[in-house]
Amino acid sequence: MKPLLTISRWIDGLNTVVGRAVTWLVLVVAVVSAGNAVMRKLFSLGSNAWLELQWYLFGAIFLLAAGYTFLRNEHVRVDVLSQKLPERVQVGIEIFGVLFFLLPAACLVFWLSIPFFWESWITHELSSNTEGLIRWPAKLLIPVGFALLILAGLSHLVKCVGFLRGRCPNPMQVSSGKSDEEALVEDILAQRRADIEQPGRGR
């Protein structure tokens, strides 16, 4: 079990690095979208390449961050009934769901997306739109994104089994604490309050 939990931590680390990097694409998409809107409205200029870049970036955000979202337990769960069951039963249901729903579906999409990407790669497929972009980078996002999701599912499965064997915490527990961003804001505010109060302490 220990080697599997070590591999699970490596997978979680990979998805964390990718997920946090992808969050910056939200800013890039916002800038590109705003730039497109300004150029079209003010200067009557537009480019299909920039519009397609927006689509590519949106695809990258949702596909590449899927594994990280699963790792953080921030995906949608329909667990109105299961949340009332004992913790170990909930984890057992989770294992069943990962084995018979998540992994088969994700593996199928991953397998089918490889020739989809490969054909685009070898033919140097271009967008049918004027000034459009090459298509293979967008199609590559599909197998890469689902590979990360599959790895996240395997890691989650290992942790579920580890919990049942008493080797690790319950991976289904959604942290009730603050997010990294919220914690950072609170730290900054606390430091600011301390700086403001400091002169009064010296009096």
mmCIF file with all atom_site columns, C-alpha atoms in Angstrom, residues 16-182:
data_model
loop_
_atom_site.group_PDB
_atom_site.id
_atom_site.type_symbol
_atom_site.label_atom_id
_atom_site.label_alt_id
_atom_site.label_comp_id
_atom_site.label_asym_id
_atom_site.label_entity_id
_atom_site.label_seq_id
_atom_site.pdbx_PDB_ins_code
_atom_site.Cartn_x
_atom_site.Cartn_y
_atom_site.Cartn_z
_atom_site.occupancy
_atom_site.B_iso_or_equiv
_atom_site.pdbx_formal_charge
_atom_site.auth_seq_id
_atom_site.auth_comp_id
_atom_site.auth_asym_id
_atom_site.auth_atom_id
_atom_site.pdbx_PDB_model_num
ATOM 1   C CA . THR A 1 16  ? -1.738  20.303 -8.793  1.00 0.00 ? 16  THR A CA 1
ATOM 2   C CA . VAL A 1 17  ? 1.074   21.834 -10.854 1.00 0.00 ? 17  VAL A CA 1
ATOM 3   C CA . VAL A 1 18  ? -0.974  21.601 -14.064 1.00 0.00 ? 18  VAL A CA 1
ATOM 4   C CA . GLY A 1 19  ? -4.154  22.867 -12.405 1.00 0.00 ? 19  GLY A CA 1
ATOM 5   C CA . ARG A 1 20  ? -2.503  25.894 -10.841 1.00 0.00 ? 20  ARG A CA 1
ATOM 6   C CA . ALA A 1 21  ? -0.727  26.734 -14.086 1.00 0.00 ? 21  ALA A CA 1
ATOM 7   C CA . VAL A 1 22  ? -3.982  26.480 -16.024 1.00 0.00 ? 22  VAL A CA 1
ATOM 8   C CA . THR A 1 23  ? -5.674  28.968 -13.701 1.00 0.00 ? 23  THR A CA 1
ATOM 9   C CA . TRP A 1 24  ? -3.502  31.663 -15.306 1.00 0.00 ? 24  TRP A CA 1
ATOM 10  C CA . LEU A 1 25  ? -5.156  30.883 -18.626 1.00 0.00 ? 25  LEU A CA 1
ATOM 11  C CA . VAL A 1 26  ? -8.339  32.437 -17.239 1.00 0.00 ? 26  VAL A CA 1
ATOM 12  C CA . LEU A 1 27  ? -6.520  35.775 -17.150 1.00 0.00 ? 27  LEU A CA 1
ATOM 13  C CA . VAL A 1 28  ? -5.152  35.207 -20.662 1.00 0.00 ? 28  VAL A CA 1
ATOM 14  C CA . VAL A 1 29  ? -8.647  34.404 -21.961 1.00 0.00 ? 29  VAL A CA 1
ATOM 15  C CA . ALA A 1 30  ? -10.031 37.547 -20.337 1.00 0.00 ? 30  ALA A CA 1
ATOM 16  C CA . VAL A 1 31  ? -7.333  39.703 -21.942 1.00 0.00 ? 31  VAL A CA 1
ATOM 17  C CA . VAL A 1 32  ? -7.766  38.094 -25.370 1.00 0.00 ? 32  VAL A CA 1
ATOM 18  C CA . SER A 1 33  ? -11.556 38.372 -25.197 1.00 0.00 ? 33  SER A CA 1
ATOM 19  C CA . ALA A 1 34  ? -11.414 41.999 -24.123 1.00 0.00 ? 34  ALA A CA 1
ATOM 20  C CA . GLY A 1 35  ? -8.868  42.775 -26.821 1.00 0.00 ? 35  GLY A CA 1
ATOM 21  C CA . ASN A 1 36  ? -11.046 41.171 -29.482 1.00 0.00 ? 36  ASN A CA 1
ATOM 22  C CA . ALA A 1 37  ? -14.094 43.110 -28.319 1.00 0.00 ? 37  ALA A CA 1
ATOM 23  C CA . VAL A 1 38  ? -12.245 46.432 -28.265 1.00 0.00 ? 38  VAL A CA 1
ATOM 24  C CA . MET A 1 39  ? -10.738 45.925 -31.722 1.00 0.00 ? 39  MET A CA 1
ATOM 25  C CA . ARG A 1 40  ? -14.091 44.971 -33.230 1.00 0.00 ? 40  ARG A CA 1
ATOM 26  C CA . LYS A 1 41  ? -16.160 47.712 -31.579 1.00 0.00 ? 41  LYS A CA 1
ATOM 27  C CA . LEU A 1 42  ? -13.732 50.622 -31.827 1.00 0.00 ? 42  LEU A CA 1
ATOM 28  C CA . PHE A 1 43  ? -11.711 49.866 -34.935 1.00 0.00 ? 43  PHE A CA 1
ATOM 29  C CA . SER A 1 44  ? -13.946 47.410 -36.839 1.00 0.00 ? 44  SER A CA 1
ATOM 30  C CA . LEU A 1 45  ? -11.019 44.980 -36.923 1.00 0.00 ? 45  LEU A CA 1
ATOM 31  C CA . GLY A 1 46  ? -11.295 41.303 -36.275 1.00 0.00 ? 46  GLY A CA 1
ATOM 32  C CA . SER A 1 47  ? -9.352  38.113 -36.670 1.00 0.00 ? 47  SER A CA 1
ATOM 33  C CA . ASN A 1 48  ? -10.556 34.531 -36.774 1.00 0.00 ? 48  ASN A CA 1
ATOM 34  C CA . ALA A 1 49  ? -7.183  33.500 -35.372 1.00 0.00 ? 49  ALA A CA 1
ATOM 35  C CA . TRP A 1 50  ? -7.787  35.453 -32.157 1.00 0.00 ? 50  TRP A CA 1
ATOM 36  C CA . LEU A 1 51  ? -11.346 34.149 -31.875 1.00 0.00 ? 51  LEU A CA 1
ATOM 37  C CA . GLU A 1 52  ? -10.146 30.567 -32.285 1.00 0.00 ? 52  GLU A CA 1
ATOM 38  C CA . LEU A 1 53  ? -7.409  31.208 -29.738 1.00 0.00 ? 53  LEU A CA 1
ATOM 39  C CA . GLN A 1 54  ? -10.164 32.003 -27.235 1.00 0.00 ? 54  GLN A CA 1
ATOM 40  C CA . TRP A 1 55  ? -11.823 28.671 -27.987 1.00 0.00 ? 55  TRP A CA 1
ATOM 41  C CA . TYR A 1 56  ? -8.521  26.813 -27.629 1.00 0.00 ? 56  TYR A CA 1
ATOM 42  C CA . LEU A 1 57  ? -7.842  28.462 -24.285 1.00 0.00 ? 57  LEU A CA 1
ATOM 43  C CA . PHE A 1 58  ? -11.335 27.700 -22.993 1.00 0.00 ? 58  PHE A CA 1
ATOM 44  C CA . GLY A 1 59  ? -10.799 24.071 -23.996 1.00 0.00 ? 59  GLY A CA 1
ATOM 45  C CA . ALA A 1 60  ? -7.434  24.013 -22.244 1.00 0.00 ? 60  ALA A CA 1
ATOM 46  C CA . ILE A 1 61  ? -8.946  25.392 -19.032 1.00 0.00 ? 61  ILE A CA 1
ATOM 47  C CA . PHE A 1 62  ? -11.717 22.819 -18.815 1.00 0.00 ? 62  PHE A CA 1
ATOM 48  C CA . LEU A 1 63  ? -9.791  19.790 -20.064 1.00 0.00 ? 63  LEU A CA 1
ATOM 49  C CA . LEU A 1 64  ? -6.435  20.278 -18.357 1.00 0.00 ? 64  LEU A CA 1
ATOM 50  C CA . ALA A 1 65  ? -7.974  21.296 -15.027 1.00 0.00 ? 65  ALA A CA 1
ATOM 51  C CA . ALA A 1 66  ? -10.359 18.315 -14.853 1.00 0.00 ? 66  ALA A CA 1
ATOM 52  C CA . GLY A 1 67  ? -7.904  16.154 -12.907 1.00 0.00 ? 67  GLY A CA 1
ATOM 53  C CA . TYR A 1 68  ? -7.111  18.987 -10.491 1.00 0.00 ? 68  TYR A CA 1
ATOM 54  C CA . THR A 1 69  ? -10.819 19.642 -9.949  1.00 0.00 ? 69  THR A CA 1
ATOM 55  C CA . PHE A 1 70  ? -11.351 15.960 -9.163  1.00 0.00 ? 70  PHE A CA 1
ATOM 56  C CA . LEU A 1 71  ? -8.378  16.011 -6.796  1.00 0.00 ? 71  LEU A CA 1
ATOM 57  C CA . ARG A 1 72  ? -9.868  18.977 -4.920  1.00 0.00 ? 72  ARG A CA 1
ATOM 58  C CA . ASN A 1 73  ? -13.321 17.331 -4.696  1.00 0.00 ? 73  ASN A CA 1
ATOM 59  C CA . GLU A 1 74  ? -14.806 20.371 -6.423  1.00 0.00 ? 74  GLU A CA 1
ATOM 60  C CA . HIS A 1 75  ? -16.654 18.522 -9.175  1.00 0.00 ? 75  HIS A CA 1
ATOM 61  C CA . VAL A 1 76  ? -20.426 18.149 -9.027  1.00 0.00 ? 76  VAL A CA 1
ATOM 62  C CA . ARG A 1 77  ? -21.625 15.310 -6.809  1.00 0.00 ? 77  ARG A CA 1
ATOM 63  C CA . VAL A 1 78  ? -25.164 13.972 -6.656  1.00 0.00 ? 78  VAL A CA 1
ATOM 64  C CA . ASP A 1 79  ? -24.894 12.535 -3.173  1.00 0.00 ? 79  ASP A CA 1
ATOM 65  C CA . VAL A 1 80  ? -28.146 13.455 -1.469  1.00 0.00 ? 80  VAL A CA 1
ATOM 66  C CA . LEU A 1 81  ? -28.604 9.862  -0.322  1.00 0.00 ? 81  LEU A CA 1
ATOM 67  C CA . SER A 1 82  ? -25.015 8.659  0.053   1.00 0.00 ? 82  SER A CA 1
ATOM 68  C CA . GLN A 1 83  ? -24.029 11.518 2.358   1.00 0.00 ? 83  GLN A CA 1
ATOM 69  C CA . LYS A 1 84  ? -26.404 10.075 4.971   1.00 0.00 ? 84  LYS A CA 1
ATOM 70  C CA . LEU A 1 85  ? -24.653 6.699  4.891   1.00 0.00 ? 85  LEU A CA 1
ATOM 71  C CA . PRO A 1 86  ? -21.702 5.673  7.089   1.00 0.00 ? 86  PRO A CA 1
ATOM 72  C CA . GLU A 1 87  ? -18.335 7.026  5.948   1.00 0.00 ? 87  GLU A CA 1
ATOM 73  C CA . ARG A 1 88  ? -16.931 3.643  4.938   1.00 0.00 ? 88  ARG A CA 1
ATOM 74  C CA . VAL A 1 89  ? -20.038 2.879  2.867   1.00 0.00 ? 89  VAL A CA 1
ATOM 75  C CA . GLN A 1 90  ? -19.651 6.225  1.102   1.00 0.00 ? 90  GLN A CA 1
ATOM 76  C CA . VAL A 1 91  ? -16.060 5.372  0.226   1.00 0.00 ? 91  VAL A CA 1
ATOM 77  C CA . GLY A 1 92  ? -17.164 1.954  -1.016  1.00 0.00 ? 92  GLY A CA 1
ATOM 78  C CA . ILE A 1 93  ? -19.693 3.609  -3.324  1.00 0.00 ? 93  ILE A CA 1
ATOM 79  C CA . GLU A 1 94  ? -16.954 5.974  -4.483  1.00 0.00 ? 94  GLU A CA 1
ATOM 80  C CA . ILE A 1 95  ? -14.702 3.044  -5.388  1.00 0.00 ? 95  ILE A CA 1
ATOM 81  C CA . PHE A 1 96  ? -17.541 1.457  -7.362  1.00 0.00 ? 96  PHE A CA 1
ATOM 82  C CA . GLY A 1 97  ? -18.179 4.724  -9.201  1.00 0.00 ? 97  GLY A CA 1
ATOM 83  C CA . VAL A 1 98  ? -14.525 5.220  -10.081 1.00 0.00 ? 98  VAL A CA 1
ATOM 84  C CA . LEU A 1 99  ? -14.070 1.622  -11.267 1.00 0.00 ? 99  LEU A CA 1
ATOM 85  C CA . PHE A 1 100 ? -17.268 1.239  -13.253 1.00 0.00 ? 100 PHE A CA 1
ATOM 86  C CA . PHE A 1 101 ? -18.115 4.766  -14.398 1.00 0.00 ? 101 PHE A CA 1
ATOM 87  C CA . LEU A 1 102 ? -15.275 7.276  -14.264 1.00 0.00 ? 102 LEU A CA 1
ATOM 88  C CA . LEU A 1 103 ? -12.358 5.146  -15.468 1.00 0.00 ? 103 LEU A CA 1
ATOM 89  C CA . PRO A 1 104 ? -14.201 3.261  -18.270 1.00 0.00 ? 104 PRO A CA 1
ATOM 90  C CA . ALA A 1 105 ? -15.688 6.476  -19.681 1.00 0.00 ? 105 ALA A CA 1
ATOM 91  C CA . ALA A 1 106 ? -12.449 8.455  -19.388 1.00 0.00 ? 106 ALA A CA 1
ATOM 92  C CA . CYS A 1 107 ? -10.381 5.625  -20.896 1.00 0.00 ? 107 CYS A CA 1
ATOM 93  C CA . LEU A 1 108 ? -12.816 5.299  -23.801 1.00 0.00 ? 108 LEU A CA 1
ATOM 94  C CA . VAL A 1 109 ? -12.645 9.014  -24.616 1.00 0.00 ? 109 VAL A CA 1
ATOM 95  C CA . PHE A 1 110 ? -8.855  8.960  -24.254 1.00 0.00 ? 110 PHE A CA 1
ATOM 96  C CA . TRP A 1 111 ? -8.527  5.975  -26.616 1.00 0.00 ? 111 TRP A CA 1
ATOM 97  C CA . LEU A 1 112 ? -10.877 7.411  -29.246 1.00 0.00 ? 112 LEU A CA 1
ATOM 98  C CA . SER A 1 113 ? -9.263  10.861 -29.113 1.00 0.00 ? 113 SER A CA 1
ATOM 99  C CA . ILE A 1 114 ? -5.773  9.612  -30.015 1.00 0.00 ? 114 ILE A CA 1
ATOM 100 C CA . PRO A 1 115 ? -6.525  8.844  -33.717 1.00 0.00 ? 115 PRO A CA 1
ATOM 101 C CA . PHE A 1 116 ? -8.659  12.010 -33.771 1.00 0.00 ? 116 PHE A CA 1
ATOM 102 C CA . PHE A 1 117 ? -5.567  14.010 -32.812 1.00 0.00 ? 117 PHE A CA 1
ATOM 103 C CA . TRP A 1 118 ? -3.123  11.907 -34.853 1.00 0.00 ? 118 TRP A CA 1
ATOM 104 C CA . GLU A 1 119 ? -4.989  12.406 -38.127 1.00 0.00 ? 119 GLU A CA 1
ATOM 105 C CA . SER A 1 120 ? -4.976  16.158 -37.541 1.00 0.00 ? 120 SER A CA 1
ATOM 106 C CA . TRP A 1 121 ? -1.243  16.061 -36.776 1.00 0.00 ? 121 TRP A CA 1
ATOM 107 C CA . ILE A 1 122 ? -0.107  14.114 -39.827 1.00 0.00 ? 122 ILE A CA 1
ATOM 108 C CA . THR A 1 123 ? -2.330  16.067 -42.237 1.00 0.00 ? 123 THR A CA 1
ATOM 109 C CA . HIS A 1 124 ? -1.358  19.439 -40.730 1.00 0.00 ? 124 HIS A CA 1
ATOM 110 C CA . GLU A 1 125 ? -5.063  20.223 -40.470 1.00 0.00 ? 125 GLU A CA 1
ATOM 111 C CA . LEU A 1 126 ? -5.948  23.893 -40.577 1.00 0.00 ? 126 LEU A CA 1
ATOM 112 C CA . SER A 1 127 ? -9.133  25.655 -39.578 1.00 0.00 ? 127 SER A CA 1
ATOM 113 C CA . SER A 1 128 ? -11.640 26.085 -42.396 1.00 0.00 ? 128 SER A CA 1
ATOM 114 C CA . ASN A 1 129 ? -12.023 29.724 -41.339 1.00 0.00 ? 129 ASN A CA 1
ATOM 115 C CA . THR A 1 130 ? -9.976  32.441 -43.020 1.00 0.00 ? 130 THR A CA 1
ATOM 116 C CA . GLU A 1 131 ? -6.837  33.157 -40.984 1.00 0.00 ? 131 GLU A CA 1
ATOM 117 C CA . GLY A 1 132 ? -7.781  30.260 -38.721 1.00 0.00 ? 132 GLY A CA 1
ATOM 118 C CA . LEU A 1 133 ? -5.300  28.345 -36.589 1.00 0.00 ? 133 LEU A CA 1
ATOM 119 C CA . ILE A 1 134 ? -3.907  24.852 -36.927 1.00 0.00 ? 134 ILE A CA 1
ATOM 120 C CA . ARG A 1 135 ? -6.231  22.307 -35.350 1.00 0.00 ? 135 ARG A CA 1
ATOM 121 C CA . TRP A 1 136 ? -3.982  19.651 -33.821 1.00 0.00 ? 136 TRP A CA 1
ATOM 122 C CA . PRO A 1 137 ? -3.117  21.608 -30.616 1.00 0.00 ? 137 PRO A CA 1
ATOM 123 C CA . ALA A 1 138 ? -6.810  21.850 -29.757 1.00 0.00 ? 138 ALA A CA 1
ATOM 124 C CA . LYS A 1 139 ? -7.339  18.154 -30.470 1.00 0.00 ? 139 LYS A CA 1
ATOM 125 C CA . LEU A 1 140 ? -4.247  17.239 -28.435 1.00 0.00 ? 140 LEU A CA 1
ATOM 126 C CA . LEU A 1 141 ? -5.920  18.793 -25.380 1.00 0.00 ? 141 LEU A CA 1
ATOM 127 C CA . ILE A 1 142 ? -8.496  15.972 -25.367 1.00 0.00 ? 142 ILE A CA 1
ATOM 128 C CA . PRO A 1 143 ? -6.185  12.971 -24.776 1.00 0.00 ? 143 PRO A CA 1
ATOM 129 C CA . VAL A 1 144 ? -3.924  14.999 -22.477 1.00 0.00 ? 144 VAL A CA 1
ATOM 130 C CA . GLY A 1 145 ? -6.838  16.258 -20.399 1.00 0.00 ? 145 GLY A CA 1
ATOM 131 C CA . PHE A 1 146 ? -8.411  12.821 -20.093 1.00 0.00 ? 146 PHE A CA 1
ATOM 132 C CA . ALA A 1 147 ? -5.031  11.250 -19.289 1.00 0.00 ? 147 ALA A CA 1
ATOM 133 C CA . LEU A 1 148 ? -4.740  13.634 -16.343 1.00 0.00 ? 148 LEU A CA 1
ATOM 134 C CA . LEU A 1 149 ? -8.296  12.768 -15.304 1.00 0.00 ? 149 LEU A CA 1
ATOM 135 C CA . ILE A 1 150 ? -7.536  9.041  -15.505 1.00 0.00 ? 150 ILE A CA 1
ATOM 136 C CA . LEU A 1 151 ? -4.444  9.519  -13.358 1.00 0.00 ? 151 LEU A CA 1
ATOM 137 C CA . ALA A 1 152 ? -6.503  11.530 -10.862 1.00 0.00 ? 152 ALA A CA 1
ATOM 138 C CA . GLY A 1 153 ? -9.087  8.728  -10.784 1.00 0.00 ? 153 GLY A CA 1
ATOM 139 C CA . LEU A 1 154 ? -6.420  6.092  -10.129 1.00 0.00 ? 154 LEU A CA 1
ATOM 140 C CA . SER A 1 155 ? -4.899  8.239  -7.388  1.00 0.00 ? 155 SER A CA 1
ATOM 141 C CA . HIS A 1 156 ? -8.327  8.730  -5.821  1.00 0.00 ? 156 HIS A CA 1
ATOM 142 C CA . LEU A 1 157 ? -8.970  4.987  -5.996  1.00 0.00 ? 157 LEU A CA 1
ATOM 143 C CA . VAL A 1 158 ? -5.696  4.246  -4.189  1.00 0.00 ? 158 VAL A CA 1
ATOM 144 C CA . LYS A 1 159 ? -6.541  6.746  -1.458  1.00 0.00 ? 159 LYS A CA 1
ATOM 145 C CA . CYS A 1 160 ? -10.042 5.293  -1.037  1.00 0.00 ? 160 CYS A CA 1
ATOM 146 C CA . VAL A 1 161 ? -8.602  1.807  -0.560  1.00 0.00 ? 161 VAL A CA 1
ATOM 147 C CA . GLY A 1 162 ? -5.932  3.255  1.710   1.00 0.00 ? 162 GLY A CA 1
ATOM 148 C CA . PHE A 1 163 ? -8.632  4.874  3.855   1.00 0.00 ? 163 PHE A CA 1
ATOM 149 C CA . LEU A 1 164 ? -10.536 1.603  4.179   1.00 0.00 ? 164 LEU A CA 1
ATOM 150 C CA . ARG A 1 165 ? -7.305  -0.044 5.306   1.00 0.00 ? 165 ARG A CA 1
ATOM 151 C CA . GLY A 1 166 ? -6.566  2.728  7.769   1.00 0.00 ? 166 GLY A CA 1
ATOM 152 C CA . ARG A 1 167 ? -3.521  4.022  5.906   1.00 0.00 ? 167 ARG A CA 1
ATOM 153 C CA . CYS A 1 168 ? -4.651  7.536  4.943   1.00 0.00 ? 168 CYS A CA 1
ATOM 154 C CA . PRO A 1 169 ? -7.423  10.105 5.571   1.00 0.00 ? 169 PRO A CA 1
ATOM 155 C CA . ASN A 1 170 ? -10.743 9.983  3.786   1.00 0.00 ? 170 ASN A CA 1
ATOM 156 C CA . PRO A 1 171 ? -10.081 11.473 0.316   1.00 0.00 ? 171 PRO A CA 1
ATOM 157 C CA . MET A 1 172 ? -13.749 12.392 -0.029  1.00 0.00 ? 172 MET A CA 1
ATOM 158 C CA . GLN A 1 173 ? -13.624 14.867 2.811   1.00 0.00 ? 173 GLN A CA 1
ATOM 159 C CA . VAL A 1 174 ? -14.090 18.306 1.323   1.00 0.00 ? 174 VAL A CA 1
ATOM 160 C CA . SER A 1 175 ? -11.933 20.715 3.211   1.00 0.00 ? 175 SER A CA 1
ATOM 161 C CA . SER A 1 176 ? -14.003 23.097 5.272   1.00 0.00 ? 176 SER A CA 1
ATOM 162 C CA . GLY A 1 177 ? -11.090 25.485 5.463   1.00 0.00 ? 177 GLY A CA 1
ATOM 163 C CA . LYS A 1 178 ? -10.330 28.426 3.272   1.00 0.00 ? 178 LYS A CA 1
ATOM 164 C CA . SER A 1 179 ? -8.936  28.136 -0.229  1.00 0.00 ? 179 SER A CA 1
ATOM 165 C CA . ASP A 1 180 ? -5.329  29.163 -0.873  1.00 0.00 ? 180 ASP A CA 1
ATOM 166 C CA . GLU A 1 181 ? -6.507  32.491 -2.276  1.00 0.00 ? 181 GLU A CA 1
ATOM 167 C CA . GLU A 1 182 ? -8.827  33.181 0.679   1.00 0.00 ? 182 GLU A CA 1
#
